[in-house]
Short mmCIF file of C-alpha atoms and ligand atoms in Angstrom, two decimals:
data_model
loop_
_atom_site.label_atom_id
_atom_site.label_comp_id
_atom_site.label_asym_id
_atom_site.label_seq_id
_atom_site.Cartn_x
_atom_site.Cartn_y
_atom_site.Cartn_z
CA MET A 1 85.68 0.58 96.87
CA ASN A 2 82.54 2.55 96.68
CA ILE A 3 81.76 4.10 100.06
CA LYS A 4 79.07 6.46 99.95
CA ILE A 5 78.35 9.35 102.42
CA SER A 6 74.90 10.07 103.44
CA PRO A 7 74.87 13.91 104.94
CA SER A 8 72.28 14.07 108.05
CA ILE A 9 70.39 17.36 107.62
CA LEU A 10 70.00 16.95 111.35
CA GLY A 11 73.52 18.63 111.50
CA GLY A 12 72.26 21.79 109.34
CA SER A 13 70.27 24.55 110.26
CA PHE A 14 66.91 24.27 109.39
CA SER A 15 66.25 27.95 109.03
CA ASN A 16 68.42 27.89 106.15
CA ILE A 17 67.37 24.25 104.60
CA GLU A 18 67.32 25.35 101.25
CA LYS A 19 71.41 26.36 101.35
CA VAL A 20 71.74 22.88 103.00
CA ILE A 21 70.03 20.88 100.04
CA PHE A 22 71.63 23.52 97.43
CA ASP A 23 75.06 22.65 99.34
CA LEU A 24 74.74 18.72 99.27
CA ASN A 25 73.33 18.88 95.67
CA HIS A 26 76.38 19.96 94.63
CA SER A 27 78.76 17.57 96.59
CA LYS A 28 79.61 14.35 96.03
CA ALA A 29 77.43 13.12 98.28
CA GLU A 30 75.00 10.02 97.03
CA TYR A 31 72.66 10.22 99.63
CA ILE A 32 70.92 12.71 102.11
CA HIS A 33 69.68 11.61 105.30
CA PHE A 34 66.74 12.42 107.04
CA ASP A 35 66.05 11.74 110.61
CA VAL A 36 62.74 11.58 111.86
CA MET A 37 61.86 11.43 115.27
CA ASP A 38 58.53 11.07 116.99
CA GLY A 39 59.56 12.20 120.67
CA ASP A 40 58.41 8.76 122.00
CA PHE A 41 60.92 6.28 120.22
CA VAL A 42 63.58 8.97 120.95
CA PRO A 43 63.22 11.70 123.57
CA ASN A 44 63.28 14.17 120.54
CA LEU A 45 61.25 15.35 117.76
CA THR A 46 62.35 16.71 114.28
CA PHE A 47 59.94 16.55 110.97
CA GLY A 48 57.33 14.56 109.48
CA PRO A 49 56.44 13.40 105.83
CA LYS A 50 55.35 17.30 104.20
CA PHE A 51 59.34 18.29 105.15
CA ILE A 52 60.51 15.17 103.39
CA SER A 53 58.44 15.91 100.17
CA ASP A 54 59.07 19.74 99.86
CA VAL A 55 63.03 19.20 100.13
CA ARG A 56 61.77 16.18 97.18
CA ASN A 57 61.47 19.25 95.31
CA CYS A 58 64.54 20.51 95.42
CA SER A 59 67.10 17.46 95.17
CA ASP A 60 67.59 14.22 92.84
CA LYS A 61 69.83 12.57 95.46
CA VAL A 62 68.93 9.05 97.03
CA PHE A 63 66.34 9.92 100.15
CA ASP A 64 68.05 7.90 103.04
CA VAL A 65 64.92 8.27 105.32
CA HIS A 66 65.69 6.93 109.29
CA LEU A 67 62.41 6.36 111.04
CA MET A 68 62.97 6.81 114.86
CA ILE A 69 59.28 6.62 115.50
CA ASN A 70 57.18 3.90 116.83
CA LYS A 71 54.16 3.85 115.07
CA VAL A 72 55.81 2.70 111.95
CA GLU A 73 52.65 1.19 110.23
CA LYS A 74 50.37 3.96 110.92
CA TYR A 75 52.71 6.48 109.38
CA ILE A 76 54.53 4.34 106.25
CA ASP A 77 52.32 5.46 103.45
CA ASN A 78 53.21 8.89 104.37
CA TYR A 79 57.10 8.37 104.10
CA ILE A 80 56.47 6.14 101.08
CA GLU A 81 54.22 8.81 99.35
CA ALA A 82 56.90 11.94 100.57
CA GLY A 83 59.33 10.64 97.93
CA SER A 84 61.69 8.44 100.25
CA ASP A 85 64.23 6.48 97.98
CA ILE A 86 65.08 4.12 101.23
CA ILE A 87 63.22 3.66 104.21
CA SER A 88 64.95 2.42 107.44
CA PHE A 89 62.86 1.72 110.59
CA HIS A 90 63.95 0.00 113.94
CA ILE A 91 63.79 -3.45 114.72
CA GLU A 92 63.03 -2.65 118.26
CA ILE A 93 59.62 -1.72 117.86
CA GLU A 94 56.61 -3.71 118.81
CA GLU A 95 54.87 -4.16 115.35
CA ASN A 96 55.11 -6.76 112.48
CA ILE A 97 58.74 -6.35 111.53
CA SER A 98 58.16 -8.53 108.24
CA ASP A 99 54.71 -6.87 107.14
CA ILE A 100 56.54 -3.49 107.34
CA ILE A 101 59.68 -4.54 105.12
CA ASN A 102 56.92 -6.18 102.74
CA LYS A 103 54.76 -3.07 102.41
CA ILE A 104 57.66 -0.54 101.76
CA LYS A 105 59.65 -3.48 99.39
CA SER A 106 56.15 -3.47 97.15
CA LYS A 107 56.11 0.10 96.43
CA GLY A 108 59.51 -0.61 94.83
CA ILE A 109 61.65 1.62 97.33
CA LYS A 110 64.40 -0.07 99.18
CA CYS A 111 64.12 -1.28 103.06
CA GLY A 112 66.58 -1.05 105.80
CA LEU A 113 66.35 -1.97 109.34
CA ALA A 114 67.83 0.15 111.98
CA ILE A 115 69.96 -1.35 115.56
CA LYS A 116 70.37 0.56 118.36
CA PRO A 117 73.66 -0.03 120.32
CA LYS A 118 72.43 -2.37 123.21
CA THR A 119 70.56 -4.60 120.56
CA THR A 120 72.60 -7.59 119.61
CA TRP A 121 73.27 -8.24 116.15
CA SER A 122 71.59 -11.46 115.69
CA GLU A 123 67.96 -9.81 116.24
CA ILE A 124 68.38 -8.93 112.57
CA LYS A 125 69.55 -12.35 111.44
CA PRO A 126 65.59 -13.33 110.73
CA TYR A 127 65.12 -10.37 108.26
CA LEU A 128 68.30 -10.27 106.22
CA ASN A 129 67.07 -12.31 103.12
CA LEU A 130 64.16 -9.26 103.16
CA ILE A 131 66.54 -5.97 103.40
CA ASP A 132 68.58 -3.74 101.36
CA GLN A 133 70.39 -2.11 104.09
CA ILE A 134 70.92 -2.00 108.07
CA ILE A 135 71.85 1.02 109.80
CA ILE A 136 74.27 -0.02 112.75
CA MET A 137 74.07 3.00 115.25
CA THR A 138 76.81 4.10 117.32
CA VAL A 139 74.99 6.58 119.35
CA GLU A 140 72.04 6.26 121.32
CA PRO A 141 69.32 7.47 118.80
CA GLY A 142 67.83 10.90 119.39
CA PHE A 143 70.81 13.71 118.86
CA GLY A 144 73.31 14.70 116.85
CA GLY A 145 76.93 15.89 117.89
CA GLN A 146 77.12 12.71 120.07
CA SER A 147 80.40 10.66 120.58
CA PHE A 148 81.09 7.42 118.51
CA MET A 149 80.52 4.34 120.68
CA ASN A 150 83.92 2.45 120.18
CA ASN A 151 82.01 -0.93 121.60
CA GLN A 152 79.95 -1.11 118.39
CA VAL A 153 82.89 -1.96 116.18
CA ASP A 154 82.61 -5.75 116.62
CA LYS A 155 79.05 -5.66 115.56
CA ILE A 156 80.25 -4.07 112.49
CA ARG A 157 82.55 -6.70 111.78
CA ASN A 158 79.94 -9.59 112.91
CA ILE A 159 77.24 -8.55 110.84
CA SER A 160 79.88 -7.87 107.81
CA ASN A 161 81.34 -11.24 108.18
CA TYR A 162 77.71 -12.63 108.19
CA ILE A 163 76.65 -11.03 105.13
CA LYS A 164 79.72 -11.96 103.24
CA SER A 165 79.80 -15.65 104.43
CA ASN A 166 76.10 -16.03 103.13
CA ASN A 167 76.74 -13.75 100.05
CA LEU A 168 73.98 -11.32 100.85
CA ASN A 169 73.81 -8.22 98.92
CA ILE A 170 73.28 -5.65 101.56
CA ASP A 171 74.74 -2.17 102.60
CA ILE A 172 75.83 -1.55 105.80
CA GLU A 173 75.55 2.25 106.85
CA ILE A 174 76.77 3.36 110.22
CA ASP A 175 74.99 6.54 112.04
CA GLY A 176 76.33 8.40 114.76
CA GLY A 177 79.87 9.85 115.71
CA ILE A 178 80.79 10.10 112.16
CA ASN A 179 84.41 11.73 111.51
CA LEU A 180 87.48 11.13 109.49
CA GLU A 181 88.90 8.84 112.50
CA THR A 182 85.78 6.79 113.18
CA GLY A 183 84.63 6.68 109.68
CA LYS A 184 88.25 4.96 108.59
CA ILE A 185 87.51 2.36 111.93
CA CYS A 186 83.77 1.61 110.34
CA ILE A 187 84.83 1.07 107.09
CA GLN A 188 87.65 -1.26 107.91
CA ALA A 189 84.90 -3.11 110.09
CA GLY A 190 83.35 -3.62 107.07
CA ALA A 191 80.76 -0.38 106.56
CA ASN A 192 79.94 1.06 102.86
CA ILE A 193 77.89 4.00 103.64
CA LEU A 194 78.57 6.65 106.64
CA VAL A 195 76.13 8.91 107.88
CA ALA A 196 77.81 12.29 109.20
CA GLY A 197 75.93 15.28 110.84
CA SER A 198 77.87 17.67 113.02
CA PHE A 199 81.20 16.65 111.49
CA LEU A 200 80.18 18.21 108.05
CA PHE A 201 77.97 20.64 109.67
CA ASN A 202 80.52 22.39 111.89
CA GLN A 203 82.66 22.93 108.83
CA VAL A 204 82.42 26.28 107.20
CA ASP A 205 81.94 24.95 103.24
CA ILE A 206 80.14 22.53 103.58
CA ILE A 207 80.45 21.26 100.05
CA SER A 208 84.20 21.05 100.40
CA ALA A 209 84.01 19.41 103.69
CA THR A 210 81.45 16.82 102.10
CA ASN A 211 83.92 16.26 98.98
CA SER A 212 87.01 15.88 101.17
CA PHE A 213 85.39 13.78 103.26
CA SER A 214 84.07 11.22 100.50
CA ASP A 215 87.78 11.37 99.02
CA LYS A 216 89.27 10.30 102.07
CA PHE A 217 87.48 6.92 101.47
CA ASN A 218 87.30 6.66 97.78
C1 LIG B 1 70.93 10.30 115.67
C2 LIG B 1 70.88 10.17 114.18
C3 LIG B 1 72.08 10.52 113.43
C4 LIG B 1 72.61 11.74 113.79
C5 LIG B 1 74.23 11.56 113.43
O1 LIG B 1 69.83 9.61 116.04
O2 LIG B 1 70.44 8.95 113.66
O3 LIG B 1 71.72 10.82 112.12
O4 LIG B 1 72.16 12.94 112.75
O5 LIG B 1 74.96 13.22 113.42
P1 LIG B 1 76.12 13.06 113.98
O6 LIG B 1 77.02 12.85 113.37
O7 LIG B 1 76.48 14.72 114.88
O8 LIG B 1 76.49 12.25 115.00
ZN1 LIG B 2 69.93 8.94 111.13
#
């Protein structure tokens, strides 16, 4: 089984971003997770497309961009041009979900939908034929370092069962409060990609932290 790790750079220090990316480049992580926040969809602000495009010059990892923003239609071209490999946006936004998915896919980029803890999983059903990835949030989006919500595990299992029984080819990524213990629970429920922020970046050696985290699941 290939479990992918997507370290969230939100857990690292932006004052030291070159070192953060250097470490991840030299680790077993396949992805790098970018949390884009607009201060509107979530009560926090992070960075925009320039940051992603600057980091693009320093890494060949898969850029897994998680948009926690309301105005996706307005800004999507900027995130595509920045060099994202996978762009996920939230199903809860009040815009035309299918149109945005089609736009992203038409540029040859993978597309994901992210789902907040309070949103029921069946909301995502109409779009499952169109997407490559689901991000199931196991914290309220907006901040790193929160505790994993155990009550989301059934949602992971339900989505995983539905995907399997319909022979769909969709990655299930879990985001929020992931560590060794909660990561294992998510994988047992059917996840195949784990986002990890504070768990990895709170350790002294990011390369060995990421490698041993990956080894535990592979
Ligand atoms: C939360 C973000 C997460 C966050 C995860 O809104 O989407 O990606 O960085 O951080 P940890 O692993 O610390 O919960
Ligand atoms: Zn995220």
